[in-house]
PDB file of C-alpha atoms in Angstrom:
ATOM      1  CA  MET X1307     -33.881  38.850 -64.952  1.00  0.00           C
ATOM      2  CA  ALA X1308     -30.994  40.405 -63.015  1.00  0.00           C
ATOM      3  CA  GLU X1309     -33.315  40.981 -60.030  1.00  0.00           C
ATOM      4  CA  VAL X1310     -34.254  37.291 -59.935  1.00  0.00           C
ATOM      5  CA  GLU X1311     -30.581  36.245 -60.048  1.00  0.00           C
ATOM      6  CA  GLN X1312     -29.700  38.812 -57.366  1.00  0.00           C
ATOM      7  CA  LEU X1313     -32.541  37.604 -55.165  1.00  0.00           C
ATOM      8  CA  SER X1314     -31.585  33.980 -55.534  1.00  0.00           C
ATOM      9  CA  GLU X1315     -27.938  34.815 -54.769  1.00  0.00           C
ATOM     10  CA  GLU X1316     -29.035  36.687 -51.627  1.00  0.00           C
ATOM     11  CA  LEU X1317     -31.293  33.843 -50.485  1.00  0.00           C
ATOM     12  CA  THR X1318     -28.683  31.198 -51.266  1.00  0.00           C
ATOM     13  CA  THR X1319     -26.032  33.048 -49.271  1.00  0.00           C
ATOM     14  CA  LEU X1320     -28.444  33.734 -46.414  1.00  0.00           C
ATOM     15  CA  LYS X1321     -29.500  30.070 -46.385  1.00  0.00           C
ATOM     16  CA  ARG X1322     -25.865  28.954 -46.160  1.00  0.00           C
ATOM     17  CA  VAL X1323     -25.129  31.373 -43.308  1.00  0.00           C
ATOM     18  CA  VAL X1324     -28.256  30.319 -41.394  1.00  0.00           C
ATOM     19  CA  GLN X1325     -27.648  26.597 -41.853  1.00  0.00           C
ATOM     20  CA  THR X1326     -23.960  26.689 -40.954  1.00  0.00           C
ATOM     21  CA  SER X1327     -24.714  28.828 -37.907  1.00  0.00           C
ATOM     22  CA  LEU X1328     -27.390  26.319 -36.881  1.00  0.00           C
ATOM     23  CA  HIS X1329     -24.962  23.409 -37.099  1.00  0.00           C
ATOM     24  CA  ARG X1330     -22.347  25.285 -35.071  1.00  0.00           C
ATOM     25  CA  GLY X1331     -24.827  26.294 -32.360  1.00  0.00           C
ATOM     26  CA  GLN X1332     -24.714  29.969 -33.313  1.00  0.00           C
ATOM     27  CA  LEU X1333     -28.393  30.353 -34.200  1.00  0.00           C
ATOM     28  CA  ALA X1334     -31.330  31.386 -32.026  1.00  0.00           C
ATOM     29  CA  LYS X1335     -34.740  30.315 -33.305  1.00  0.00           C
ATOM     30  CA  GLY X1336     -38.203  31.183 -32.097  1.00  0.00           C
ATOM     31  CA  VAL X1337     -39.402  34.313 -30.351  1.00  0.00           C
ATOM     32  CA  HIS X1338     -37.969  33.513 -26.913  1.00  0.00           C
ATOM     33  CA  GLU X1339     -34.450  32.668 -28.095  1.00  0.00           C
ATOM     34  CA  VAL X1340     -34.377  35.499 -30.634  1.00  0.00           C
ATOM     35  CA  CYS X1341     -35.456  38.122 -28.076  1.00  0.00           C
ATOM     36  CA  LYS X1342     -32.910  36.766 -25.596  1.00  0.00           C
ATOM     37  CA  ALA X1343     -30.131  36.968 -28.217  1.00  0.00           C
ATOM     38  CA  ILE X1344     -31.137  40.527 -29.137  1.00  0.00           C
ATOM     39  CA  GLU X1345     -31.299  41.743 -25.526  1.00  0.00           C
ATOM     40  CA  SER X1346     -27.922  40.215 -24.685  1.00  0.00           C
ATOM     41  CA  LYS X1347     -26.488  41.789 -27.874  1.00  0.00           C
ATOM     42  CA  GLN X1348     -25.291  38.402 -29.120  1.00  0.00           C
ATOM     43  CA  ALA X1349     -27.206  38.603 -32.401  1.00  0.00           C
ATOM     44  CA  LYS X1350     -25.359  39.907 -35.453  1.00  0.00           C
ATOM     45  CA  PHE X1351     -28.649  40.124 -37.364  1.00  0.00           C
ATOM     46  CA  VAL X1352     -32.210  38.780 -37.280  1.00  0.00           C
ATOM     47  CA  VAL X1353     -34.093  37.089 -40.119  1.00  0.00           C
ATOM     48  CA  LEU X1354     -37.848  37.722 -39.900  1.00  0.00           C
ATOM     49  CA  ALA X1355     -40.601  36.160 -42.043  1.00  0.00           C
ATOM     50  CA  ASP X1356     -43.002  38.667 -43.613  1.00  0.00           C
ATOM     51  CA  ASP X1357     -45.874  36.192 -43.634  1.00  0.00           C
ATOM     52  CA  CYS X1358     -45.943  35.841 -39.843  1.00  0.00           C
ATOM     53  CA  THR X1359     -49.595  36.068 -38.816  1.00  0.00           C
ATOM     54  CA  GLU X1360     -48.931  37.446 -35.329  1.00  0.00           C
ATOM     55  CA  ASP X1361     -48.502  41.210 -35.647  1.00  0.00           C
ATOM     56  CA  THR X1362     -47.424  41.546 -32.014  1.00  0.00           C
ATOM     57  CA  TYR X1363     -44.666  38.980 -32.648  1.00  0.00           C
ATOM     58  CA  LYS X1364     -43.288  40.987 -35.569  1.00  0.00           C
ATOM     59  CA  LYS X1365     -43.628  44.285 -33.706  1.00  0.00           C
ATOM     60  CA  LEU X1366     -41.791  42.889 -30.671  1.00  0.00           C
ATOM     61  CA  VAL X1367     -38.862  41.523 -32.670  1.00  0.00           C
ATOM     62  CA  VAL X1368     -38.550  44.652 -34.826  1.00  0.00           C
ATOM     63  CA  ALA X1369     -38.805  47.001 -31.822  1.00  0.00           C
ATOM     64  CA  LEU X1370     -36.205  45.082 -29.812  1.00  0.00           C
ATOM     65  CA  ALA X1371     -33.863  44.916 -32.781  1.00  0.00           C
ATOM     66  CA  LYS X1372     -34.271  48.636 -33.370  1.00  0.00           C
ATOM     67  CA  GLN X1373     -33.655  49.415 -29.697  1.00  0.00           C
ATOM     68  CA  PHE X1374     -30.433  47.386 -29.647  1.00  0.00           C
ATOM     69  CA  GLN X1375     -29.424  48.472 -33.184  1.00  0.00           C
ATOM     70  CA  ILE X1376     -29.483  44.990 -34.685  1.00  0.00           C
ATOM     71  CA  PRO X1377     -30.420  44.756 -38.379  1.00  0.00           C
ATOM     72  CA  VAL X1378     -33.516  42.803 -39.442  1.00  0.00           C
ATOM     73  CA  TRP X1379     -33.382  40.929 -42.746  1.00  0.00           C
ATOM     74  CA  LYS X1380     -36.875  40.085 -43.999  1.00  0.00           C
ATOM     75  CA  VAL X1381     -37.739  37.028 -46.077  1.00  0.00           C
ATOM     76  CA  GLU X1382     -41.105  36.413 -47.687  1.00  0.00           C
ATOM     77  CA  LYS X1383     -42.084  33.056 -46.211  1.00  0.00           C
ATOM     78  CA  GLY X1384     -41.700  31.437 -42.842  1.00  0.00           C
ATOM     79  CA  ALA X1385     -41.877  28.033 -44.530  1.00  0.00           C
ATOM     80  CA  LEU X1386     -38.575  28.881 -46.206  1.00  0.00           C
ATOM     81  CA  LEU X1387     -36.954  29.511 -42.815  1.00  0.00           C
ATOM     82  CA  GLY X1388     -38.528  26.303 -41.535  1.00  0.00           C
ATOM     83  CA  GLU X1389     -36.889  24.337 -44.332  1.00  0.00           C
ATOM     84  CA  TRP X1390     -33.516  25.986 -43.707  1.00  0.00           C
ATOM     85  CA  ILE X1391     -33.442  25.084 -40.021  1.00  0.00           C
ATOM     86  CA  GLY X1392     -34.787  21.576 -40.574  1.00  0.00           C
ATOM     87  CA  ILE X1393     -38.231  21.666 -38.972  1.00  0.00           C
ATOM     88  CA  SER X1394     -40.064  20.816 -42.213  1.00  0.00           C
ATOM     89  CA  LYS X1395     -40.432  17.096 -42.867  1.00  0.00           C
ATOM     90  CA  PHE X1396     -39.396  15.512 -46.156  1.00  0.00           C
ATOM     91  CA  LEU X1397     -40.011  12.043 -47.568  1.00  0.00           C
ATOM     92  CA  THR X1398     -37.205  12.505 -50.087  1.00  0.00           C
ATOM     93  CA  LYS X1399     -35.010  15.498 -50.894  1.00  0.00           C
ATOM     94  CA  THR X1400     -37.666  16.920 -53.216  1.00  0.00           C
ATOM     95  CA  LYS X1401     -40.946  15.634 -51.777  1.00  0.00           C
ATOM     96  CA  LYS X1402     -42.142  17.536 -48.723  1.00  0.00           C
ATOM     97  CA  ILE X1403     -44.489  15.801 -46.284  1.00  0.00           C
ATOM     98  CA  LYS X1404     -45.162  18.659 -43.903  1.00  0.00           C
ATOM     99  CA  SER X1405     -44.187  22.293 -44.187  1.00  0.00           C
ATOM    100  CA  ARG X1406     -43.601  23.996 -40.857  1.00  0.00           C
ATOM    101  CA  LYS X1407     -42.995  27.698 -40.472  1.00  0.00           C
ATOM    102  CA  CYS X1408     -40.394  29.528 -38.464  1.00  0.00           C
ATOM    103  CA  SER X1409     -41.060  33.237 -38.026  1.00  0.00           C
ATOM    104  CA  SER X1410     -37.638  34.396 -36.892  1.00  0.00           C
ATOM    105  CA  VAL X1411     -34.049  33.388 -36.321  1.00  0.00           C
ATOM    106  CA  ALA X1412     -31.075  35.337 -35.017  1.00  0.00           C
ATOM    107  CA  VAL X1413     -27.561  34.645 -36.249  1.00  0.00           C
ATOM    108  CA  LYS X1414     -25.207  35.044 -33.305  1.00  0.00           C
ATOM    109  CA  ASP X1415     -21.983  34.498 -35.212  1.00  0.00           C
ATOM    110  CA  PHE X1416     -20.745  33.286 -38.564  1.00  0.00           C
ATOM    111  CA  ALA X1417     -19.657  29.653 -38.630  1.00  0.00           C
ATOM    112  CA  ILE X1418     -16.109  28.833 -39.683  1.00  0.00           C
ATOM    113  CA  GLU X1419     -17.416  27.168 -42.871  1.00  0.00           C
ATOM    114  CA  VAL X1420     -18.717  30.488 -44.206  1.00  0.00           C
ATOM    115  CA  SER X1421     -16.272  31.951 -46.731  1.00  0.00           C
ATOM    116  CA  GLU X1422     -14.927  35.508 -46.554  1.00  0.00           C
ATOM    117  CA  ASN X1423     -16.912  36.444 -49.676  1.00  0.00           C
ATOM    118  CA  GLU X1424     -20.141  35.243 -48.088  1.00  0.00           C
ATOM    119  CA  LYS X1425     -19.364  37.133 -44.855  1.00  0.00           C
ATOM    120  CA  LEU X1426     -18.655  40.326 -46.780  1.00  0.00           C
ATOM    121  CA  PHE X1427     -21.825  39.899 -48.845  1.00  0.00           C
ATOM    122  CA  VAL X1428     -23.984  39.450 -45.741  1.00  0.00           C
ATOM    123  CA  GLU X1429     -22.261  42.263 -43.832  1.00  0.00           C
ATOM    124  CA  ASN X1430     -22.757  44.668 -46.746  1.00  0.00           C
ATOM    125  CA  LYS X1431     -26.394  43.609 -47.024  1.00  0.00           C
ATOM    126  CA  ILE X1432     -27.127  44.112 -43.326  1.00  0.00           C
ATOM    127  CA  LYS X1433     -25.439  47.526 -43.373  1.00  0.00           C
ATOM    128  CA  GLY X1434     -28.045  48.562 -45.941  1.00  0.00           C
ATOM    129  CA  LEU X1435     -30.988  47.362 -43.819  1.00  0.00           C
TER     130      LEU X1435
END
């Protein structure tokens, strides 16, 4: 039970950081933008979907991140990332029309709306990656 609560707390905090960074223009999404952010050392960390079907895509992002010493936070589903960044389509808040996947995003900086506790939580988590 504690693992489920811990996981949901991690995902909730990560979702908030990703969404606030998106709204402040501090998020790179898609392979081209993510690789560009990694190579220019603008990315604080990368979020990569485990269910990405392109192995070369995952290998490229992981290798670049490793080369430039940028942590990679893995989530289970790309559809989850797609929802967070707003590319999935909804009829209402609970009824999804079309689920679209996003395989990776790079957080360039924390938005000002992110609290100190959330920053510390994410920073501690990415240190352990």
